[in-house]
PDB file of C-alpha atoms in Angstrom:
ATOM      1  CA  MET M 284      54.265  27.800  59.875  1.00 67.00           C
ATOM      2  CA  TRP M 285      54.569  31.410  58.701  1.00 70.00           C
ATOM      3  CA  PRO M 286      56.258  32.483  55.453  1.00 73.00           C
ATOM      4  CA  GLY M 287      59.761  33.620  56.401  1.00 77.00           C
ATOM      5  CA  CYS M 288      59.609  32.326  59.974  1.00 80.00           C
ATOM      6  CA  ASP M 289      62.861  30.447  59.431  1.00 80.00           C
ATOM      7  CA  LYS M 290      64.743  33.743  59.063  1.00 84.00           C
ATOM      8  CA  THR M 291      66.500  35.429  61.960  1.00 87.00           C
ATOM      9  CA  TYR M 292      66.067  39.022  63.101  1.00 85.00           C
ATOM     10  CA  ARG M 293      69.124  40.677  64.611  1.00 87.00           C
ATOM     11  CA  GLY M 294      70.677  37.264  64.981  1.00 89.00           C
ATOM     12  CA  ARG M 295      67.727  35.735  66.844  1.00 89.00           C
ATOM     13  CA  ASN M 296      64.797  33.545  65.962  1.00 88.00           C
ATOM     14  CA  VAL M 297      61.601  32.529  67.731  1.00 89.00           C
ATOM     15  CA  THR M 298      61.551  29.643  70.183  1.00 92.00           C
ATOM     16  CA  TYR M 299      59.541  27.331  67.926  1.00 92.00           C
ATOM     17  CA  TRP M 300      59.181  27.348  64.179  1.00 90.00           C
ATOM     18  CA  THR M 301      58.717  24.979  61.287  1.00 89.00           C
ATOM     19  CA  PRO M 302      59.435  25.769  57.622  1.00 87.00           C
ATOM     20  CA  TYR M 303      56.443  27.074  55.707  1.00 85.00           C
ATOM     21  CA  ARG M 304      54.858  24.491  53.400  1.00 86.00           C
ATOM     22  CA  GLU M 305      52.193  25.394  50.883  1.00 84.00           C
ATOM     23  CA  ASP M 306      50.798  21.852  51.040  1.00 86.00           C
ATOM     24  CA  ALA M 307      50.419  21.870  54.839  1.00 88.00           C
ATOM     25  CA  THR M 308      46.797  21.592  55.952  1.00 92.00           C
ATOM     26  CA  PHE M 309      45.173  23.906  58.468  1.00 93.00           C
ATOM     27  CA  ARG M 310      44.586  20.971  60.823  1.00 95.00           C
ATOM     28  CA  GLU M 311      48.254  19.997  60.762  1.00 94.00           C
ATOM     29  CA  SER M 312      49.177  23.541  61.754  1.00 93.00           C
ATOM     30  CA  ILE M 313      46.656  23.505  64.606  1.00 96.00           C
ATOM     31  CA  ASP M 314      48.053  20.260  65.988  1.00 96.00           C
ATOM     32  CA  LYS M 315      51.585  21.662  65.881  1.00 95.00           C
ATOM     33  CA  ALA M 316      50.483  24.865  67.615  1.00 95.00           C
ATOM     34  CA  VAL M 317      48.780  22.958  70.447  1.00 96.00           C
ATOM     35  CA  GLU M 318      51.901  20.788  70.798  1.00 96.00           C
ATOM     36  CA  TRP M 319      54.017  23.920  71.339  1.00 96.00           C
ATOM     37  CA  MET M 320      51.499  25.471  73.746  1.00 96.00           C
ATOM     38  CA  THR M 321      51.459  22.346  75.931  1.00 96.00           C
ATOM     39  CA  ASP M 322      55.218  21.825  76.014  1.00 96.00           C
ATOM     40  CA  ALA M 323      56.149  20.743  79.547  1.00 94.00           C
ATOM     41  CA  THR M 324      59.343  22.830  79.673  1.00 95.00           C
ATOM     42  CA  THR M 325      58.739  25.941  77.568  1.00 95.00           C
ATOM     43  CA  PRO M 326      55.089  26.349  76.565  1.00 96.00           C
ATOM     44  CA  ALA M 327      54.589  28.853  73.752  1.00 95.00           C
ATOM     45  CA  ASN M 328      52.661  31.996  74.692  1.00 93.00           C
ATOM     46  CA  LEU M 329      52.268  33.408  71.167  1.00 93.00           C
ATOM     47  CA  VAL M 330      51.695  31.271  68.062  1.00 94.00           C
ATOM     48  CA  PHE M 331      51.081  32.410  64.478  1.00 91.00           C
ATOM     49  CA  LEU M 332      49.242  30.169  62.025  1.00 90.00           C
ATOM     50  CA  TYR M 333      49.148  31.067  58.342  1.00 89.00           C
ATOM     51  CA  VAL M 334      46.472  29.698  56.007  1.00 89.00           C
ATOM     52  CA  GLN M 335      46.769  30.528  52.311  1.00 87.00           C
ATOM     53  CA  GLU M 336      43.077  30.052  51.618  1.00 90.00           C
ATOM     54  CA  PRO M 337      40.731  31.547  50.563  1.00 91.00           C
ATOM     55  CA  ASP M 338      43.334  33.956  49.175  1.00 88.00           C
ATOM     56  CA  THR M 339      44.530  31.640  46.410  1.00 87.00           C
ATOM     57  CA  VAL M 340      41.120  30.673  45.033  1.00 90.00           C
ATOM     58  CA  GLY M 341      39.793  34.200  45.614  1.00 89.00           C
ATOM     59  CA  HIS M 342      42.428  35.700  43.327  1.00 84.00           C
ATOM     60  CA  ALA M 343      41.927  32.957  40.760  1.00 84.00           C
ATOM     61  CA  TYR M 344      38.126  32.781  40.619  1.00 88.00           C
ATOM     62  CA  GLY M 345      36.819  35.896  42.384  1.00 86.00           C
ATOM     63  CA  PRO M 346      35.416  36.361  45.895  1.00 89.00           C
ATOM     64  CA  ASN M 347      31.887  35.326  44.935  1.00 90.00           C
ATOM     65  CA  SER M 348      32.854  32.002  43.345  1.00 92.00           C
ATOM     66  CA  SER M 349      31.766  28.607  44.634  1.00 95.00           C
ATOM     67  CA  TYR M 350      35.442  27.739  45.213  1.00 95.00           C
ATOM     68  CA  VAL M 351      35.720  30.483  47.831  1.00 94.00           C
ATOM     69  CA  VAL M 352      32.542  29.307  49.523  1.00 95.00           C
ATOM     70  CA  GLU M 353      33.932  25.769  49.845  1.00 96.00           C
ATOM     71  CA  GLU M 354      37.215  27.063  51.300  1.00 94.00           C
ATOM     72  CA  LEU M 355      35.338  29.174  53.827  1.00 94.00           C
ATOM     73  CA  LYS M 356      33.456  26.082  54.975  1.00 96.00           C
ATOM     74  CA  LYS M 357      36.774  24.271  55.536  1.00 95.00           C
ATOM     75  CA  ILE M 358      38.175  27.209  57.477  1.00 94.00           C
ATOM     76  CA  ASP M 359      35.088  27.350  59.672  1.00 95.00           C
ATOM     77  CA  GLU M 360      35.377  23.641  60.429  1.00 97.00           C
ATOM     78  CA  ASN M 361      39.045  23.952  61.328  1.00 96.00           C
ATOM     79  CA  ILE M 362      38.505  26.927  63.610  1.00 96.00           C
ATOM     80  CA  GLY M 363      35.943  24.743  65.387  1.00 97.00           C
ATOM     81  CA  TYR M 364      38.624  22.042  65.631  1.00 98.00           C
ATOM     82  CA  LEU M 365      41.028  24.595  67.140  1.00 97.00           C
ATOM     83  CA  TYR M 366      38.541  25.463  69.887  1.00 97.00           C
ATOM     84  CA  LYS M 367      37.938  21.772  70.505  1.00 97.00           C
ATOM     85  CA  MET M 368      41.663  21.145  71.024  1.00 97.00           C
ATOM     86  CA  LEU M 369      42.008  24.158  73.308  1.00 97.00           C
ATOM     87  CA  THR M 370      39.140  22.780  75.383  1.00 97.00           C
ATOM     88  CA  ILE M 371      40.631  19.270  75.576  1.00 97.00           C
ATOM     89  CA  PHE M 372      43.972  20.598  76.849  1.00 97.00           C
ATOM     90  CA  ASN M 373      42.373  23.121  79.255  1.00 96.00           C
ATOM     91  CA  LEU M 374      43.725  26.098  77.312  1.00 96.00           C
ATOM     92  CA  LEU M 375      40.487  27.740  76.246  1.00 94.00           C
ATOM     93  CA  ASP M 376      40.072  29.990  79.305  1.00 93.00           C
ATOM     94  CA  THR M 377      43.669  31.233  79.091  1.00 93.00           C
ATOM     95  CA  THR M 378      43.992  31.670  75.333  1.00 94.00           C
ATOM     96  CA  ASP M 379      42.978  34.617  73.130  1.00 92.00           C
ATOM     97  CA  VAL M 380      42.237  33.585  69.540  1.00 93.00           C
ATOM     98  CA  ILE M 381      42.610  36.412  67.009  1.00 90.00           C
ATOM     99  CA  VAL M 382      41.506  35.757  63.419  1.00 89.00           C
ATOM    100  CA  LEU M 383      42.991  38.167  60.871  1.00 85.00           C
ATOM    101  CA  SER M 384      43.264  38.643  57.123  1.00 82.00           C
ATOM    102  CA  ASP M 385      45.896  40.514  55.146  1.00 76.00           C
ATOM    103  CA  HIS M 386      43.329  42.132  52.845  1.00 78.00           C
ATOM    104  CA  GLY M 387      39.770  41.913  51.642  1.00 77.00           C
ATOM    105  CA  MET M 388      38.404  41.198  48.190  1.00 81.00           C
ATOM    106  CA  VAL M 389      35.725  42.694  46.000  1.00 77.00           C
ATOM    107  CA  ALA M 390      34.384  41.547  42.673  1.00 78.00           C
ATOM    108  CA  VAL M 391      35.270  43.846  39.762  1.00 75.00           C
ATOM    109  CA  LEU M 392      32.780  44.366  37.004  1.00 74.00           C
ATOM    110  CA  GLU M 393      34.140  43.954  33.513  1.00 74.00           C
ATOM    111  CA  GLU M 394      33.371  47.579  32.661  1.00 75.00           C
ATOM    112  CA  ASN M 395      35.489  48.732  35.611  1.00 76.00           C
ATOM    113  CA  ILE M 396      38.639  46.882  34.596  1.00 80.00           C
ATOM    114  CA  ILE M 397      41.443  49.310  33.681  1.00 84.00           C
ATOM    115  CA  ASP M 398      43.414  48.271  30.600  1.00 85.00           C
ATOM    116  CA  LEU M 399      46.741  50.047  30.914  1.00 87.00           C
ATOM    117  CA  ASP M 400      47.756  49.077  27.388  1.00 88.00           C
ATOM    118  CA  GLN M 401      45.085  51.445  26.132  1.00 89.00           C
ATOM    119  CA  ILE M 402      46.525  54.307  28.190  1.00 91.00           C
ATOM    120  CA  VAL M 403      50.314  54.057  27.772  1.00 93.00           C
ATOM    121  CA  ASP M 404      52.384  52.075  25.278  1.00 93.00           C
ATOM    122  CA  PRO M 405      53.447  48.886  27.145  1.00 91.00           C
ATOM    123  CA  LYS M 406      56.809  49.010  25.344  1.00 93.00           C
ATOM    124  CA  LEU M 407      57.770  51.961  27.581  1.00 94.00           C
ATOM    125  CA  TYR M 408      57.696  49.999  30.844  1.00 94.00           C
ATOM    126  CA  HIS M 409      57.298  46.665  32.543  1.00 92.00           C
ATOM    127  CA  THR M 410      55.258  45.861  35.643  1.00 90.00           C
ATOM    128  CA  SER M 411      55.342  43.896  38.866  1.00 87.00           C
ATOM    129  CA  GLY M 412      52.713  43.319  41.505  1.00 78.00           C
ATOM    130  CA  GLY M 413      49.060  43.052  40.654  1.00 72.00           C
ATOM    131  CA  SER M 414      45.629  44.535  41.058  1.00 70.00           C
ATOM    132  CA  PRO M 415      44.830  46.871  42.735  1.00 80.00           C
ATOM    133  CA  VAL M 416      48.452  48.052  43.179  1.00 86.00           C
ATOM    134  CA  MET M 417      50.728  47.988  40.138  1.00 88.00           C
ATOM    135  CA  HIS M 418      54.454  48.760  40.147  1.00 92.00           C
ATOM    136  CA  ILE M 419      55.676  50.506  36.993  1.00 93.00           C
ATOM    137  CA  TRP M 420      59.328  50.155  35.966  1.00 94.00           C
ATOM    138  CA  PRO M 421      60.124  52.581  33.138  1.00 94.00           C
ATOM    139  CA  TYR M 422      62.564  51.708  30.389  1.00 94.00           C
ATOM    140  CA  GLY M 423      63.155  55.363  29.560  1.00 91.00           C
ATOM    141  CA  ASP M 424      62.496  58.766  31.081  1.00 92.00           C
ATOM    142  CA  LEU M 425      60.658  58.569  34.413  1.00 91.00           C
ATOM    143  CA  LEU M 426      59.034  62.000  34.279  1.00 93.00           C
ATOM    144  CA  ASP M 427      57.698  61.505  30.747  1.00 93.00           C
ATOM    145  CA  LEU M 428      56.095  58.189  31.748  1.00 94.00           C
ATOM    146  CA  TYR M 429      54.646  59.727  34.902  1.00 94.00           C
ATOM    147  CA  ILE M 430      52.977  62.480  32.871  1.00 94.00           C
ATOM    148  CA  LYS M 431      51.421  59.901  30.537  1.00 94.00           C
ATOM    149  CA  PHE M 432      49.966  57.865  33.407  1.00 94.00           C
ATOM    150  CA  ASP M 433      48.866  61.011  35.224  1.00 94.00           C
ATOM    151  CA  ASN M 434      46.956  62.155  32.144  1.00 94.00           C
ATOM    152  CA  GLY M 435      45.310  58.737  31.952  1.00 92.00           C
ATOM    153  CA  ALA M 436      44.227  59.025  35.619  1.00 91.00           C
ATOM    154  CA  LYS M 437      42.007  61.962  34.637  1.00 91.00           C
ATOM    155  CA  THR M 438      39.666  59.634  32.755  1.00 89.00           C
ATOM    156  CA  HIS M 439      40.290  56.361  34.624  1.00 88.00           C
ATOM    157  CA  LYS M 440      39.812  55.466  38.283  1.00 86.00           C
ATOM    158  CA  TYR M 441      43.365  55.190  39.537  1.00 89.00           C
ATOM    159  CA  THR M 442      46.090  57.372  41.052  1.00 91.00           C
ATOM    160  CA  VAL M 443      49.734  57.408  40.020  1.00 93.00           C
ATOM    161  CA  TYR M 444      52.485  58.160  42.555  1.00 94.00           C
ATOM    162  CA  GLN M 445      56.154  58.831  42.178  1.00 92.00           C
ATOM    163  CA  LYS M 446      58.161  57.011  44.819  1.00 89.00           C
ATOM    164  CA  LYS M 447      59.324  60.266  46.391  1.00 87.00           C
ATOM    165  CA  ASN M 448      55.701  61.444  46.746  1.00 88.00           C
ATOM    166  CA  PHE M 449      54.128  58.384  48.368  1.00 87.00           C
ATOM    167  CA  PRO M 450      51.882  59.226  51.344  1.00 85.00           C
ATOM    168  CA  SER M 451      54.093  59.217  54.433  1.00 84.00           C
ATOM    169  CA  GLY M 452      51.680  56.955  56.299  1.00 81.00           C
ATOM    170  CA  TRP M 453      52.397  54.140  53.859  1.00 80.00           C
ATOM    171  CA  HIS M 454      56.046  53.787  54.938  1.00 81.00           C
ATOM    172  CA  TYR M 455      56.564  52.519  51.441  1.00 81.00           C
ATOM    173  CA  THR M 456      59.655  54.251  50.104  1.00 82.00           C
ATOM    174  CA  ASN M 457      62.831  52.823  51.619  1.00 83.00           C
ATOM    175  CA  ASN M 458      63.139  49.586  49.700  1.00 83.00           C
ATOM    176  CA  SER M 459      64.774  48.736  46.393  1.00 84.00           C
ATOM    177  CA  ARG M 460      61.865  46.432  45.472  1.00 86.00           C
ATOM    178  CA  ILE M 461      59.478  49.379  45.285  1.00 88.00           C
ATOM    179  CA  SER M 462      59.325  50.916  41.830  1.00 91.00           C
ATOM    180  CA  ARG M 463      59.658  54.643  41.174  1.00 89.00           C
ATOM    181  CA  LEU M 464      56.074  54.735  39.862  1.00 92.00           C
ATOM    182  CA  VAL M 465      53.100  53.013  41.481  1.00 92.00           C
ATOM    183  CA  LEU M 466      49.505  52.900  40.265  1.00 91.00           C
ATOM    184  CA  VAL M 467      46.756  52.448  42.862  1.00 89.00           C
ATOM    185  CA  ALA M 468      43.195  51.742  41.791  1.00 86.00           C
ATOM    186  CA  ASP M 469      40.512  53.822  43.462  1.00 82.00           C
ATOM    187  CA  ARG M 470      38.725  52.123  46.348  1.00 69.00           C
ATOM    188  CA  GLY M 471      35.098  51.247  45.961  1.00 53.00           C
ATOM    189  CA  PHE M 472      34.469  50.204  49.515  1.00 36.00           C
ATOM    190  CA  LYS M 473      34.679  51.620  53.015  1.00 37.00           C
ATOM    191  CA  ALA M 474      37.759  50.844  55.087  1.00 37.00           C
ATOM    192  CA  PRO M 475      37.326  48.722  58.234  1.00 41.00           C
ATOM    193  CA  SER M 476      36.915  50.346  61.618  1.00 54.00           C
ATOM    194  CA  PHE M 477      40.544  49.735  62.542  1.00 64.00           C
ATOM    195  CA  SER M 478      43.845  49.471  60.715  1.00 75.00           C
ATOM    196  CA  ASN M 479      46.006  46.367  60.509  1.00 78.00           C
ATOM    197  CA  VAL M 480      48.803  48.272  62.258  1.00 84.00           C
ATOM    198  CA  ASP M 481      46.598  48.277  65.382  1.00 85.00           C
ATOM    199  CA  VAL M 482      47.031  44.518  65.737  1.00 85.00           C
ATOM    200  CA  TYR M 483      50.615  44.871  67.005  1.00 87.00           C
ATOM    201  CA  PRO M 484      49.822  47.028  70.076  1.00 87.00           C
ATOM    202  CA  LEU M 485      46.865  44.719  70.778  1.00 86.00           C
ATOM    203  CA  LEU M 486      49.154  41.674  70.933  1.00 86.00           C
ATOM    204  CA  CYS M 487      51.613  43.573  73.144  1.00 87.00           C
ATOM    205  CA  HIS M 488      48.746  44.517  75.465  1.00 86.00           C
ATOM    206  CA  LEU M 489      47.545  40.909  75.723  1.00 85.00           C
ATOM    207  CA  LEU M 490      51.094  39.686  76.455  1.00 85.00           C
ATOM    208  CA  SER M 491      51.869  42.569  78.880  1.00 85.00           C
ATOM    209  CA  LEU M 492      54.856  43.562  76.763  1.00 87.00           C
ATOM    210  CA  PRO M 493      56.033  47.153  76.132  1.00 88.00           C
ATOM    211  CA  PRO M 494      55.505  47.865  72.417  1.00 87.00           C
ATOM    212  CA  GLY M 495      58.317  49.141  70.239  1.00 88.00           C
ATOM    213  CA  PRO M 496      57.913  52.188  67.981  1.00 88.00           C
ATOM    214  CA  ASN M 497      54.796  51.742  65.850  1.00 88.00           C
ATOM    215  CA  ASN M 498      51.865  53.597  64.299  1.00 85.00           C
ATOM    216  CA  GLY M 499      49.147  51.498  65.874  1.00 85.00           C
ATOM    217  CA  THR M 500      46.703  52.370  68.631  1.00 83.00           C
ATOM    218  CA  LEU M 501      44.307  50.580  70.964  1.00 82.00           C
ATOM    219  CA  LYS M 502      41.751  53.358  70.600  1.00 80.00           C
ATOM    220  CA  ASP M 503      39.619  51.482  68.058  1.00 73.00           C
ATOM    221  CA  ILE M 504      40.662  47.857  68.242  1.00 75.00           C
ATOM    222  CA  GLY M 505      40.616  47.867  72.055  1.00 69.00           C
ATOM    223  CA  THR M 506      36.831  47.511  71.938  1.00 68.00           C
ATOM    224  CA  VAL M 507      37.246  43.792  71.179  1.00 69.00           C
ATOM    225  CA  LEU M 508      38.642  43.213  74.683  1.00 73.00           C
ATOM    226  CA  SER M 509      36.457  41.970  77.541  1.00 67.00           C
ATOM    227  CA  HIS M 510      38.195  44.546  79.755  1.00 68.00           C
ATOM    228  CA  PRO M 511      38.509  47.828  77.822  1.00 62.00           C
ATOM    229  CA  ALA M 512      42.102  48.751  77.093  1.00 59.00           C
ATOM    230  CA  VAL M 513      41.391  52.401  77.851  1.00 52.00           C
ATOM    231  CA  ALA M 514      40.842  51.558  81.513  1.00 47.00           C
ATOM    232  CA  GLU M 515      44.053  49.573  81.590  1.00 50.00           C
ATOM    233  CA  LEU M 516      45.972  52.445  80.059  1.00 52.00           C
ATOM    234  CA  ALA M 517      44.487  54.857  82.601  1.00 53.00           C
ATOM    235  CA  LYS M 518      45.899  52.942  85.569  1.00 56.00           C
ATOM    236  CA  PRO M 519      49.526  54.089  85.192  1.00 62.00           C
ATOM    237  CA  LEU M 520      48.314  57.643  84.591  1.00 62.00           C
ATOM    238  CA  LEU M 521      46.316  57.622  87.833  1.00 66.00           C
ATOM    239  CA  ILE M 522      49.280  56.174  89.726  1.00 74.00           C
ATOM    240  CA  ALA M 523      51.567  58.853  88.312  1.00 72.00           C
ATOM    241  CA  LEU M 524      49.070  61.565  89.255  1.00 75.00           C
ATOM    242  CA  GLY M 525      48.786  60.222  92.808  1.00 77.00           C
ATOM    243  CA  CYS M 526      52.567  60.172  93.202  1.00 79.00           C
ATOM    244  CA  LEU M 527      52.727  63.762  91.939  1.00 81.00           C
ATOM    245  CA  VAL M 528      50.134  64.921  94.505  1.00 81.00           C
ATOM    246  CA  ILE M 529      52.062  63.209  97.320  1.00 86.00           C
ATOM    247  CA  LEU M 530      55.324  64.750  96.139  1.00 82.00           C
ATOM    248  CA  VAL M 531      53.826  68.251  96.041  1.00 80.00           C
ATOM    249  CA  GLY M 532      52.460  67.755  99.563  1.00 80.00           C
ATOM    250  CA  LEU M 533      55.847  66.667 100.927  1.00 81.00           C
ATOM    251  CA  ILE M 534      57.551  69.638  99.302  1.00 84.00           C
ATOM    252  CA  GLY M 535      54.971  71.977 100.906  1.00 78.00           C
ATOM    253  CA  ILE M 536      55.539  70.479 104.372  1.00 81.00           C
ATOM    254  CA  LEU M 537      59.313  70.742 103.978  1.00 76.00           C
ATOM    255  CA  ALA M 538      59.012  74.381 102.907  1.00 74.00           C
ATOM    256  CA  CYS M 539      56.961  75.214 106.012  1.00 74.00           C
ATOM    257  CA  VAL M 540      59.483  73.516 108.321  1.00 70.00           C
ATOM    258  CA  LEU M 541      62.411  75.348 106.764  1.00 69.00           C
ATOM    259  CA  SER M 542      60.500  78.643 106.928  1.00 68.00           C
ATOM    260  CA  ARG M 543      59.929  78.255 110.661  1.00 66.00           C
ATOM    261  CA  ARG M 544      63.593  77.484 111.239  1.00 62.00           C
ATOM    262  CA  ASP M 545      64.553  80.713 109.470  1.00 58.00           C
ATOM    263  CA  ARG M 546      62.801  82.861 112.098  1.00 56.00           C
ATOM    264  CA  ARG M 547      65.221  84.690 114.436  1.00 53.00           C
ATOM    265  CA  ALA M 548      64.712  86.942 117.473  1.00 53.00           C
ATOM    266  CA  VAL M 549      65.293  90.705 117.279  1.00 49.00           C
ATOM    267  CA  SER M 550      64.871  93.404 119.856  1.00 50.00           C
ATOM    268  CA  ALA M 551      61.883  95.699 119.679  1.00 48.00           C
ATOM    269  CA  ASP M 552      63.975  98.843 119.336  1.00 48.00           C
ATOM    270  CA  SER M 553      65.655  97.538 116.154  1.00 44.00           C
ATOM    271  CA  LEU M 554      62.358  97.540 114.234  1.00 45.00           C
ATOM    272  CA  ILE M 555      61.129 100.731 112.594  1.00 47.00           C
ATOM    273  CA  ASN M 556      57.866  99.550 111.006  1.00 46.00           C
ATOM    274  CA  GLY M 557      56.418  96.818 108.858  1.00 43.00           C
ATOM    275  CA  TYR M 558      54.541  93.584 109.474  1.00 42.00           C
ATOM    276  CA  VAL M 559      56.026  91.569 112.321  1.00 43.00           C
ATOM    277  CA  HIS M 560      55.076  88.523 114.253  1.00 43.00           C
ATOM    278  CA  ARG M 561      55.294  89.255 118.009  1.00 44.00           C
ATOM    279  CA  ARG M 562      55.662  86.760 120.738  1.00 44.00           C
ATOM    280  CA  VAL M 563      55.967  87.784 124.359  1.00 44.00           C
ATOM    281  CA  MET M 564      58.408  85.669 126.253  1.00 46.00           C
ATOM    282  CA  ARG M 565      58.351  86.282 129.941  1.00 45.00           C
ATOM    283  CA  SER M 566      61.146  85.059 132.096  1.00 45.00           C
ATOM    284  CA  GLU M 567      61.419  85.642 135.805  1.00 46.00           C
ATOM    285  CA  SER M 568      65.142  86.165 135.457  1.00 45.00           C
ATOM    286  CA  SER M 569      64.624  89.035 133.011  1.00 47.00           C
ATOM    287  CA  LYS M 570      62.389  91.164 135.268  1.00 47.00           C
ATOM    288  CA  LEU M 571      63.841  94.397 136.566  1.00 44.00           C
ATOM    289  CA  ALA M 572      64.645  94.367 140.231  1.00 47.00           C
ATOM    290  CA  ASP M 573      64.332  98.106 140.512  1.00 50.00           C
ATOM    291  CA  ASP M 574      60.738  99.068 141.265  1.00 50.00           C
ATOM    292  CA  ASP M 575      61.465 102.581 139.980  1.00 50.00           C
ATOM    293  CA  ALA M 576      62.059 101.371 136.401  1.00 51.00           C
ATOM    294  CA  SER M 577      59.769 102.924 133.868  1.00 51.00           C
ATOM    295  CA  GLU M 578      56.959 101.015 132.186  1.00 52.00           C
ATOM    296  CA  GLU M 579      58.710 101.334 128.778  1.00 51.00           C
ATOM    297  CA  GLU M 580      61.948  99.916 130.151  1.00 51.00           C
ATOM    298  CA  CYS M 581      60.127  96.937 131.604  1.00 52.00           C
ATOM    299  CA  LEU M 582      58.468  96.281 128.243  1.00 49.00           C
ATOM    300  CA  LEU M 583      61.732  96.429 126.310  1.00 47.00           C
ATOM    301  CA  GLU M 584      63.386  94.070 128.758  1.00 50.00           C
ATOM    302  CA  SER M 585      60.646  91.452 128.618  1.00 48.00           C
ATOM    303  CA  GLU M 586      59.553  91.511 124.962  1.00 48.00           C
ATOM    304  CA  VAL M 587      61.179  89.585 122.151  1.00 47.00           C
ATOM    305  CA  VAL M 588      59.996  90.242 118.601  1.00 47.00           C
ATOM    306  CA  THR M 589      60.454  87.750 115.733  1.00 45.00           C
ATOM    307  CA  VAL M 590      60.169  88.539 112.029  1.00 44.00           C
ATOM    308  CA  GLU M 591      59.641  86.256 109.031  1.00 45.00           C
ATOM    309  CA  LEU M 592      62.723  86.265 106.734  1.00 44.00           C
TER     310      LEU M 592
END
């Protein structure tokens, strides 16, 4: 139900898929999704539904047209149908529904339309793509054509990029389908509060899967969760910190035990000066039998001195 879902990745495909059909209705896709999710043997835990509207009519007639309004009404009705089916099959409380779009739309006033033919001779290049991103394929010298478009950007609201100078965050250079020159119209609206690349880590979080390398973050999009993702991410950090404290404590105890074992007895007359730890050990067998022994001799016989090494 997704364009390209019939293709494999590294020799593997998803568990369930059906070839993409432009004439498939939203309701047909919903029924198929619920069928997969209620499979008795292998119920699906992640399903993608693609709906081509209102994209098609939006591009053809503009976002403010009556055609777009009618398509939005149909979409609203079908999302209601989706929730109804999830309720019937007792899936509503265990299912997260995420509604996304690949891009937004804005009406362009006639005076803001950029006519490239008035800027650079169209015989010097051909194009692919469409508004607001246009791929330029030069017939002749690349640098000469770049200079012409760059000069035009000084009086028109667009930016021209050479392929080698694309912003690194785009990840838009390593593909033969990308032209060596790209024109991007200036934006006249504010970007949403989170980026589309944040959707991937969100899905991984909901499915309890470790995400692969990506540029997304839960910092902004995590606010849509009933249980903030920040708290969930803090749990492993707190566990790691607790383990570290315990480990440091065990190492300290072990060091003290080994230190005590390293103490050895020395006689008092072998010490000249310094800090010592004295312990008097009296043993009846070590007392002098001769009553005439001097006080110093008695002390040396009965005293054992230990020193920390």
